[in-house]
Structures are given as structure tokens and as C-alpha cells.
Amino acid sequence: MLESFAMGFSAIMSPIPITLLVIGVILGILFGASPGITSSMGMAFMLPITYSLSMTYSIALLIGLYIGGVSGGLISAILLNIPGTPASFPTTFDGTPMVRSGKAGKALSYGMICSFLGGMVSFILLFTIAPKLSKMALTFSNVEYFSISLFALVLVASLAGKSLPKGIMSALIGMMFATVGMAPVDGVKRYTFGSNSLVGGFTLISVLIGVYAIIELLKLAEEGHMEKIQVPNFKMKGFDIPLKEAKGQIKNFFLAAGIGSVIGFLPGLGPSVASIMSYTAVKASSKHPEKFGTGIPDGIVASETANNAVIGGALIPLLTMGIPGDAATSILLAGFILHGVTPGPLMFTKQPEVVYAIFVSLIIANIVMLVCEYFAMPFFLKTLKVPKHILLSIVMILCVIGAYGANNRIFDVWMILLFAVVGYTFKKFNVPIAPMMMGFILGPLVERNLLRGLQMSYGKFWPFLTRPVSAAFLLLTVVYIIMIIIQRSKNKKVEVY
Amino acid sequence: MFKNKSYKSYSDILFGAFTMILSLVYFYFALDIKVTKGAILGGGRFMPLVISIAMMVMSFCIIIIGYKKYAKSNGESNPSKPNQYKRVLLILGIFVIYIMLLGFLGFLISSTLFLFTLIMILANKEDRKLIQTVIISVITCIIVYFLFSKGFGLSLPNGLFI
């Protein structure tokens, strides 16, 4: 493994990849800190730049964006009381009171250090688990992939929102969109209505740009009057974390890192879910839960550790099985596909340089992120003064480039509008969007693996139930569905009476 | 019928009805899919059929749950913010026009016009600065155009002019 890391280091530590990585981190922090732009959005419209870059350069840039983006939200969450990204929303609970009592430096110190360390913990998990999991995944056939993808779909449909039927419906709609085009095994045309453009189906990047980026424009249009943000000037002077205080946070840290990594591993959830769940859990396990929200470091530790810990966790299913763990990894997936790389267990054996380039980029980008946030705080704060609507409008132009650049056709640009409308409609009806994305990505996996698996077993379903891994996941799926239904009907009874 | 109760209380019924129609249409066109001889489970038709039936079942659940919620709600309407849907439609319309123009006027001109219009409309009335917006639009689009087409080698929509 050390040799592989050395390989990764030599690939990334050359002038161009390092420059791209640093640019990625800086832009990522900017996007993360800007309340108008989310980190997924930033990655989505930066994707077209990678079209003409090599795989390694693209990785350096995208990983930099990913790490910077997840972390950057803490800057505005703490100093402006506006989370830069949804992932930093719980950071405002204790960040803002700390600023009010003059402890902005402490809040920022905790935020930055926890982002860094939380990420590192999840990376260590990634480095140790992923290669082992990929070895196991090498033994997987279509049968196992079917059961795993099915379970992943059920998981995301149930965890994403409050309403189970809406979550399932969202996933089904995503799967529906994915059926447009050519069927997996026999290649028959489906739902193309005579249009040549639809034969290839909807391009993943169009769906991602529409749902994660263009939708923000519609949300902004809906806002009446835009509030002017007062941006303070601030410079970091040392990390305000006394050793004794830090020791008291160790338990919180590891709890948050664990939650973040697990949530990252579960498909379709992401940093925003991780941070709030972590906050809730850390508060519940605290000796002084009543102090949460008044300005204690615990809250920031909980939130910022978890949202960065998602990164390593989310990369595990992506790299070992091609199943993205969150929105950002969905975009990474699109990036891989663009370069003709299919993430999965074979990547570890046939293209280990890609895997270890990712691993090394994660470590370096994490360090760069910490350094940038510490030294360049005034710079980031200045950029936050750019009005949201101007920034967003410019991003729209970049989105159009991104959508067009994928296949050189205007059709994909039209599609970003379609999916923005779909996403916006979902929002209006309180339907979670993550299941739709996962349905769009996993639906074809489920179908293809089911049909191919059955083809190999000559139409018999037995292998799905007898092969151990497949049986385990199918059982898990059924048990999980039953559990959810029981739990929800219990809640309903409580409501009625 | 819906007048006394806020939109929130019947939005689920609306959504359920919409998805029910969607699933019926999706099911109908699934029957158009050719069944390859000898294909397992009918080949390409299987998944759409499964999805559409599942969607019908879910739509039904959503409508039922939505109706229960509607019946329970006591009609309090809390207009948190006046609905700005007109503005949303306007922005959508501008985007549509932009994409249509891309083929005629090309990327550079269309994007400049689009950016200008978008910034002016989204800005608060008191913050609208004509000259500043023109400068931002023109310069940004020129930079982006050259950066992506010459710098990154991406091809951008060509119009009759640029």
C-alpha cells in the first residue's frame, strides 16, 4: 500500500496538479462560504473545465473543490450567521453566540481544526476499508450488485425525508427518468418518442446541474427583497483552543467523526444530514445539553467534524462499487464517466493510480484547506461582499457551458432547465430530492444487474436468494422496510391519540 | 372546496394526483416498448412496468395521507411570504429565451444579454445600477468565452455572428 501512496504522491506533487488542487480548494472555500452557492453547485459547474484535463488533473481539481466546499461553509455560518452550505447549518447554533461574546476566533479555530481532523479520520477509514471492500467486491457478480443497489435505493428513499411515500415516489421518479433511452440488455428504445436526442437518455451532468445549480436561481427568484449582508473584517491570530478544553472535546469529536463517516457511507445523504444528526447526538450524549446553542465549542465540534467526515465515508461506496454516497460524489461519478473511468472494484486493480491519486489529493487538499482558511480569512471575507445575485447569475452562464460541453448539444442545456423545474417542484411539494438523484443513478444499476443476473441463471431467481452476500442484502432490505413501516405506523398512532 | 384551507394542507393531495396521472401515462407508453423475443422478463418493458405500478401505489398512498392531513388541518393560513411565483416564471422565461438565442446569436452575445437581464431583474429595485451591470455582463462573458473556448478548448454554441 505504501508503494501505491508513493505513486499517488508523485502523480499529484507536480506543478500542474498541485496548482489545480490549490485553486480547487480556494474556489471550493469560496463557493462553500458564499451563501448563494452550494459546494455541490460549485463542483457541478466546474466539471466542464475537467473535460479537457487528464484524469489526474481533474481529480486534483475536483477533490480540492469538494474539501474546500464542505469546509468553507463554516466561515459564513460563524461570522455571518448564514450557513454557506446546508452542511454548516448547525454551526450557526453555537457559532453566532460565540461571535457575539467576542469569541469569533475560538469558534473559527474549532471549526477549521475539526473540519481538518474530521476529514482525516474519515480518510483513514477510507484508506483502510476501501481496498479490503474492493477485494470483496471483486467477487461480486450482477446478482450481488442488484441486491446492494436495491438496498441502497430503499435506504435513501426512507432516510431522505419525513414522508416515506414521498421519498419512495422521489426515487421512482428518478428511476423513471433513467429508463428513457435504450434498455440495458436488449437495447430497445424506450420513451424516445421518435426523438434522436432522447435515444441516449438524459445526461447525468444535465440532471446534476439542473437539480443542484439552476434550482438555486429559481429559489433566489422566489425571494422577495434580498437582504444586504454585513460582512465583518476578521483575521485569524493563532488557534484559540486551550489544551484542557480540547481534551474535553475528544469524545464529541470521535462521536461526530463516526456519525459523519457512516452517513457518508450511506448513499444519498451527505454532509447536511450528517452535521445535524451529529449535533443532535453529541448534545444528547453531553453532560450539559442545556448549554448547546449558547455558544459552546461542543456544538461546532459536532457540526464541522461530521460534515467533513462525510467525505471519506462517501468515497468508500463510490470507489468500491460505483455507488455515490452524496451529491458531491455523484458529481465525481459524472467526472469519472466523462473520462471513461468506471468506478468500482476493478479500479483498484486496473487503475490503482487513479485511486491513490484521489487518496493523496484528499490529504493534501485537507492541509491546504486548513492553511488557506487560516491565512486567507480576510480575502474570503472580502469576496463574500459580492452580491449574491451577481454571483449566481455568472454561475448560470458557467452551468450552460457545463451542460453544453458534455455532448456539444443544446438539448442538454434544455435539460438543465427541465430538471431545475423538477427539483423546484419537488421542493414546493416538500418532496426530498436526494432519492430522485439516487434513483436516477441506481435505477439503471438495479435493472441491468437484475436482467443480466437472471440471464446468467437462465431466468431463475434462486441465485439471488442463495448467494450469501446477495441474500444478506435482500434480507436486510426486507427487514428494513418492515422496520420502517412499523416505526411510522407507531408514530401515526401517537399523532392521532 | 379548498378555499378555507391553506395550500399546505392540500398540497400532498395535489402532488399525489399529479404523480398518479404521471404513472398512468408512463404505464401507457411502457406498452409501446418492444418486447424482444426470448428476453428475460420481457426485456426493456419490465422495469418501466414495475416502476409505473409502484408509482401508482405510492400516489394512492400519498393521496390518502394527504387527504387525512387535509381533513385534520384547521384552516389556518400562515402566509410567511407572498408567493413570488410570477418572478420565478419570469426568470424561467428569460432562461428559455436565452437558450433559444444561443443558436442564433451564439454564446457570447446571448450570454451577455442574459447575464445583464438576469442581474437587473434579480437585484433589489434600489440597487439596480445600469452601467455597472452592463460592464459586469460584457466583461464576464468575454472572459468566460475566451477562457473556455480558447483556454480549455471547449466548443461553445455558435450563432450566425459569434
PDB file of N, CA and C in Angstrom, chain A residues 137-195:
ATOM      1  N   ALA A 137     -15.579  -6.936  -3.226  1.00  0.00           N
ATOM      2  CA  ALA A 137     -16.469  -6.575  -4.326  1.00  0.00           C
ATOM      3  C   ALA A 137     -16.045  -7.235  -5.635  1.00  0.00           C
ATOM      4  N   LEU A 138     -14.768  -7.624  -5.729  1.00  0.00           N
ATOM      5  CA  LEU A 138     -14.313  -8.305  -6.943  1.00  0.00           C
ATOM      6  C   LEU A 138     -15.029  -9.634  -7.134  1.00  0.00           C
ATOM      7  N   THR A 139     -15.472 -10.201  -6.014  1.00  0.00           N
ATOM      8  CA  THR A 139     -16.179 -11.479  -6.130  1.00  0.00           C
ATOM      9  C   THR A 139     -17.655 -11.276  -6.466  1.00  0.00           C
ATOM     10  N   PHE A 140     -18.070 -10.012  -6.470  1.00  0.00           N
ATOM     11  CA  PHE A 140     -19.483  -9.754  -6.734  1.00  0.00           C
ATOM     12  C   PHE A 140     -19.813  -9.971  -8.197  1.00  0.00           C
ATOM     13  N   SER A 141     -20.980 -10.530  -8.415  1.00  0.00           N
ATOM     14  CA  SER A 141     -21.458 -10.632  -9.782  1.00  0.00           C
ATOM     15  C   SER A 141     -22.681  -9.727  -9.889  1.00  0.00           C
ATOM     16  N   ASN A 142     -23.362  -9.802 -11.022  1.00  0.00           N
ATOM     17  CA  ASN A 142     -24.565  -8.983 -11.205  1.00  0.00           C
ATOM     18  C   ASN A 142     -25.562  -9.182 -10.078  1.00  0.00           C
ATOM     19  N   VAL A 143     -25.596 -10.398  -9.572  1.00  0.00           N
ATOM     20  CA  VAL A 143     -26.559 -10.744  -8.520  1.00  0.00           C
ATOM     21  C   VAL A 143     -26.344  -9.888  -7.277  1.00  0.00           C
ATOM     22  N   GLU A 144     -25.073  -9.819  -6.824  1.00  0.00           N
ATOM     23  CA  GLU A 144     -24.789  -9.027  -5.628  1.00  0.00           C
ATOM     24  C   GLU A 144     -25.043  -7.544  -5.875  1.00  0.00           C
ATOM     25  N   TYR A 145     -24.631  -7.052  -7.052  1.00  0.00           N
ATOM     26  CA  TYR A 145     -24.817  -5.639  -7.335  1.00  0.00           C
ATOM     27  C   TYR A 145     -26.287  -5.267  -7.341  1.00  0.00           C
ATOM     28  N   PHE A 146     -27.125  -6.172  -7.820  1.00  0.00           N
ATOM     29  CA  PHE A 146     -28.558  -5.913  -7.804  1.00  0.00           C
ATOM     30  C   PHE A 146     -29.038  -5.719  -6.376  1.00  0.00           C
ATOM     31  N   SER A 147     -28.708  -6.670  -5.516  1.00  0.00           N
ATOM     32  CA  SER A 147     -29.208  -6.618  -4.141  1.00  0.00           C
ATOM     33  C   SER A 147     -28.674  -5.394  -3.399  1.00  0.00           C
ATOM     34  N   ILE A 148     -27.394  -5.085  -3.621  1.00  0.00           N
ATOM     35  CA  ILE A 148     -26.804  -3.938  -2.932  1.00  0.00           C
ATOM     36  C   ILE A 148     -27.437  -2.640  -3.428  1.00  0.00           C
ATOM     37  N   SER A 149     -27.579  -2.501  -4.746  1.00  0.00           N
ATOM     38  CA  SER A 149     -28.179  -1.272  -5.292  1.00  0.00           C
ATOM     39  C   SER A 149     -29.610  -1.119  -4.820  1.00  0.00           C
ATOM     40  N   LEU A 150     -30.331  -2.243  -4.758  1.00  0.00           N
ATOM     41  CA  LEU A 150     -31.712  -2.188  -4.300  1.00  0.00           C
ATOM     42  C   LEU A 150     -31.773  -1.696  -2.860  1.00  0.00           C
ATOM     43  N   PHE A 151     -30.902  -2.248  -2.024  1.00  0.00           N
ATOM     44  CA  PHE A 151     -30.866  -1.836  -0.628  1.00  0.00           C
ATOM     45  C   PHE A 151     -30.519  -0.354  -0.512  1.00  0.00           C
ATOM     46  N   ALA A 152     -29.540   0.073  -1.308  1.00  0.00           N
ATOM     47  CA  ALA A 152     -29.133   1.478  -1.273  1.00  0.00           C
ATOM     48  C   ALA A 152     -30.308   2.380  -1.633  1.00  0.00           C
ATOM     49  N   LEU A 153     -31.086   1.970  -2.626  1.00  0.00           N
ATOM     50  CA  LEU A 153     -32.247   2.758  -3.034  1.00  0.00           C
ATOM     51  C   LEU A 153     -33.281   2.856  -1.922  1.00  0.00           C
ATOM     52  N   VAL A 154     -33.573   1.703  -1.328  1.00  0.00           N
ATOM     53  CA  VAL A 154     -34.562   1.691  -0.253  1.00  0.00           C
ATOM     54  C   VAL A 154     -34.084   2.568   0.900  1.00  0.00           C
ATOM     55  N   LEU A 155     -32.805   2.480   1.194  1.00  0.00           N
ATOM     56  CA  LEU A 155     -32.217   3.270   2.277  1.00  0.00           C
ATOM     57  C   LEU A 155     -32.404   4.758   2.038  1.00  0.00           C
ATOM     58  N   VAL A 156     -32.029   5.201   0.850  1.00  0.00           N
ATOM     59  CA  VAL A 156     -32.084   6.641   0.606  1.00  0.00           C
ATOM     60  C   VAL A 156     -33.522   7.131   0.540  1.00  0.00           C
ATOM     61  N   ALA A 157     -34.416   6.277   0.015  1.00  0.00           N
ATOM     62  CA  ALA A 157     -35.816   6.687  -0.079  1.00  0.00           C
ATOM     63  C   ALA A 157     -36.406   6.880   1.310  1.00  0.00           C
ATOM     64  N   SER A 158     -35.950   6.082   2.263  1.00  0.00           N
ATOM     65  CA  SER A 158     -36.552   6.166   3.588  1.00  0.00           C
ATOM     66  C   SER A 158     -35.871   7.185   4.478  1.00  0.00           C
ATOM     67  N   LEU A 159     -34.583   7.403   4.277  1.00  0.00           N
ATOM     68  CA  LEU A 159     -33.863   8.285   5.186  1.00  0.00           C
ATOM     69  C   LEU A 159     -33.940   9.740   4.777  1.00  0.00           C
ATOM     70  N   ALA A 160     -34.276   9.986   3.516  1.00  0.00           N
ATOM     71  CA  ALA A 160     -34.110  11.333   2.991  1.00  0.00           C
ATOM     72  C   ALA A 160     -35.083  12.340   3.568  1.00  0.00           C
ATOM     73  N   GLY A 161     -36.282  11.964   3.831  1.00  0.00           N
ATOM     74  CA  GLY A 161     -37.229  12.992   4.271  1.00  0.00           C
ATOM     75  C   GLY A 161     -38.158  12.456   5.333  1.00  0.00           C
ATOM     76  N   LYS A 162     -39.146  13.248   5.678  1.00  0.00           N
ATOM     77  CA  LYS A 162     -40.068  12.820   6.726  1.00  0.00           C
ATOM     78  C   LYS A 162     -41.101  11.846   6.205  1.00  0.00           C
ATOM     79  N   SER A 163     -41.458  11.990   4.938  1.00  0.00           N
ATOM     80  CA  SER A 163     -42.541  11.171   4.413  1.00  0.00           C
ATOM     81  C   SER A 163     -41.992  10.012   3.608  1.00  0.00           C
ATOM     82  N   LEU A 164     -42.278   8.805   4.039  1.00  0.00           N
ATOM     83  CA  LEU A 164     -41.767   7.628   3.335  1.00  0.00           C
ATOM     84  C   LEU A 164     -42.342   7.495   1.930  1.00  0.00           C
ATOM     85  N   PRO A 165     -43.680   7.634   1.752  1.00  0.00           N
ATOM     86  CA  PRO A 165     -44.216   7.530   0.387  1.00  0.00           C
ATOM     87  C   PRO A 165     -43.606   8.564  -0.556  1.00  0.00           C
ATOM     88  N   LYS A 166     -43.375   9.790  -0.041  1.00  0.00           N
ATOM     89  CA  LYS A 166     -42.796  10.809  -0.913  1.00  0.00           C
ATOM     90  C   LYS A 166     -41.361  10.465  -1.265  1.00  0.00           C
ATOM     91  N   GLY A 167     -40.624   9.908  -0.288  1.00  0.00           N
ATOM     92  CA  GLY A 167     -39.248   9.501  -0.558  1.00  0.00           C
ATOM     93  C   GLY A 167     -39.208   8.416  -1.620  1.00  0.00           C
ATOM     94  N   ILE A 168     -40.099   7.443  -1.486  1.00  0.00           N
ATOM     95  CA  ILE A 168     -40.146   6.362  -2.470  1.00  0.00           C
ATOM     96  C   ILE A 168     -40.564   6.899  -3.826  1.00  0.00           C
ATOM     97  N   MET A 169     -41.543   7.796  -3.822  1.00  0.00           N
ATOM     98  CA  MET A 169     -42.002   8.381  -5.080  1.00  0.00           C
ATOM     99  C   MET A 169     -40.865   9.132  -5.761  1.00  0.00           C
ATOM    100  N   SER A 170     -40.097   9.868  -4.958  1.00  0.00           N
ATOM    101  CA  SER A 170     -38.967  10.604  -5.495  1.00  0.00           C
ATOM    102  C   SER A 170     -37.984   9.656  -6.159  1.00  0.00           C
ATOM    103  N   ALA A 171     -37.682   8.560  -5.484  1.00  0.00           N
ATOM    104  CA  ALA A 171     -36.755   7.574  -6.046  1.00  0.00           C
ATOM    105  C   ALA A 171     -37.322   6.977  -7.332  1.00  0.00           C
ATOM    106  N   LEU A 172     -38.631   6.686  -7.327  1.00  0.00           N
ATOM    107  CA  LEU A 172     -39.262   6.094  -8.509  1.00  0.00           C
ATOM    108  C   LEU A 172     -39.206   7.053  -9.694  1.00  0.00           C
ATOM    109  N   ILE A 173     -39.448   8.341  -9.414  1.00  0.00           N
ATOM    110  CA  ILE A 173     -39.394   9.322 -10.497  1.00  0.00           C
ATOM    111  C   ILE A 173     -37.992   9.386 -11.076  1.00  0.00           C
ATOM    112  N   GLY A 174     -36.985   9.315 -10.202  1.00  0.00           N
ATOM    113  CA  GLY A 174     -35.612   9.281 -10.685  1.00  0.00           C
ATOM    114  C   GLY A 174     -35.369   8.066 -11.568  1.00  0.00           C
ATOM    115  N   MET A 175     -35.870   6.923 -11.121  1.00  0.00           N
ATOM    116  CA  MET A 175     -35.710   5.702 -11.918  1.00  0.00           C
ATOM    117  C   MET A 175     -36.455   5.825 -13.239  1.00  0.00           C
ATOM    118  N   MET A 176     -37.599   6.493 -13.191  1.00  0.00           N
ATOM    119  CA  MET A 176     -38.392   6.697 -14.398  1.00  0.00           C
ATOM    120  C   MET A 176     -37.598   7.487 -15.430  1.00  0.00           C
ATOM    121  N   PHE A 177     -36.976   8.581 -14.981  1.00  0.00           N
ATOM    122  CA  PHE A 177     -36.174   9.383 -15.902  1.00  0.00           C
ATOM    123  C   PHE A 177     -35.048   8.556 -16.499  1.00  0.00           C
ATOM    124  N   ALA A 178     -34.504   7.663 -15.678  1.00  0.00           N
ATOM    125  CA  ALA A 178     -33.369   6.880 -16.167  1.00  0.00           C
ATOM    126  C   ALA A 178     -33.771   5.843 -17.203  1.00  0.00           C
ATOM    127  N   THR A 179     -35.065   5.498 -17.265  1.00  0.00           N
ATOM    128  CA  THR A 179     -35.457   4.489 -18.250  1.00  0.00           C
ATOM    129  C   THR A 179     -35.544   5.055 -19.658  1.00  0.00           C
ATOM    130  N   VAL A 180     -35.530   6.374 -19.770  1.00  0.00           N
ATOM    131  CA  VAL A 180     -35.588   6.984 -21.101  1.00  0.00           C
ATOM    132  C   VAL A 180     -34.293   6.683 -21.832  1.00  0.00           C
ATOM    133  N   GLY A 181     -34.419   6.208 -23.046  1.00  0.00           N
ATOM    134  CA  GLY A 181     -33.221   5.897 -23.819  1.00  0.00           C
ATOM    135  C   GLY A 181     -33.235   4.444 -24.240  1.00  0.00           C
ATOM    136  N   MET A 182     -32.085   3.828 -24.229  1.00  0.00           N
ATOM    137  CA  MET A 182     -32.026   2.434 -24.646  1.00  0.00           C
ATOM    138  C   MET A 182     -32.037   1.502 -23.443  1.00  0.00           C
ATOM    139  N   ALA A 183     -32.792   0.441 -23.549  1.00  0.00           N
ATOM    140  CA  ALA A 183     -32.866  -0.518 -22.452  1.00  0.00           C
ATOM    141  C   ALA A 183     -31.517  -1.206 -22.291  1.00  0.00           C
ATOM    142  N   PRO A 184     -31.193  -1.633 -21.065  1.00  0.00           N
ATOM    143  CA  PRO A 184     -29.845  -2.132 -20.808  1.00  0.00           C
ATOM    144  C   PRO A 184     -29.440  -3.385 -21.582  1.00  0.00           C
ATOM    145  N   VAL A 185     -30.225  -4.432 -21.555  1.00  0.00           N
ATOM    146  CA  VAL A 185     -29.716  -5.676 -22.133  1.00  0.00           C
ATOM    147  C   VAL A 185     -30.014  -5.805 -23.619  1.00  0.00           C
ATOM    148  N   ASP A 186     -31.278  -5.558 -23.984  1.00  0.00           N
ATOM    149  CA  ASP A 186     -31.607  -5.766 -25.393  1.00  0.00           C
ATOM    150  C   ASP A 186     -31.553  -4.505 -26.237  1.00  0.00           C
ATOM    151  N   GLY A 187     -31.348  -3.359 -25.615  1.00  0.00           N
ATOM    152  CA  GLY A 187     -31.146  -2.128 -26.367  1.00  0.00           C
ATOM    153  C   GLY A 187     -32.368  -1.553 -27.051  1.00  0.00           C
ATOM    154  N   VAL A 188     -33.579  -1.968 -26.660  1.00  0.00           N
ATOM    155  CA  VAL A 188     -34.754  -1.387 -27.318  1.00  0.00           C
ATOM    156  C   VAL A 188     -34.918   0.058 -26.865  1.00  0.00           C
ATOM    157  N   LYS A 189     -35.528   0.859 -27.757  1.00  0.00           N
ATOM    158  CA  LYS A 189     -35.715   2.264 -27.432  1.00  0.00           C
ATOM    159  C   LYS A 189     -36.899   2.415 -26.491  1.00  0.00           C
ATOM    160  N   ARG A 190     -36.714   3.242 -25.472  1.00  0.00           N
ATOM    161  CA  ARG A 190     -37.797   3.458 -24.524  1.00  0.00           C
ATOM    162  C   ARG A 190     -38.047   4.941 -24.356  1.00  0.00           C
ATOM    163  N   TYR A 191     -39.324   5.338 -24.481  1.00  0.00           N
ATOM    164  CA  TYR A 191     -39.754   6.708 -24.220  1.00  0.00           C
ATOM    165  C   TYR A 191     -38.955   7.733 -25.025  1.00  0.00           C
ATOM    166  N   THR A 192     -38.558   7.355 -26.236  1.00  0.00           N
ATOM    167  CA  THR A 192     -37.817   8.334 -27.029  1.00  0.00           C
ATOM    168  C   THR A 192     -38.732   9.160 -27.917  1.00  0.00           C
ATOM    169  N   PHE A 193     -39.966   8.668 -28.137  1.00  0.00           N
ATOM    170  CA  PHE A 193     -40.964   9.405 -28.915  1.00  0.00           C
ATOM    171  C   PHE A 193     -40.392   9.920 -30.223  1.00  0.00           C
ATOM    172  N   GLY A 194     -39.584   9.125 -30.849  1.00  0.00           N
ATOM    173  CA  GLY A 194     -39.061   9.495 -32.155  1.00  0.00           C
ATOM    174  C   GLY A 194     -37.936  10.506 -32.123  1.00  0.00           C
ATOM    175  N   SER A 195     -37.572  10.969 -30.938  1.00  0.00           N
ATOM    176  CA  SER A 195     -36.529  11.994 -30.887  1.00  0.00           C
ATOM    177  C   SER A 195     -35.157  11.335 -30.834  1.00  0.00           C
TER     178      SER A 195
END
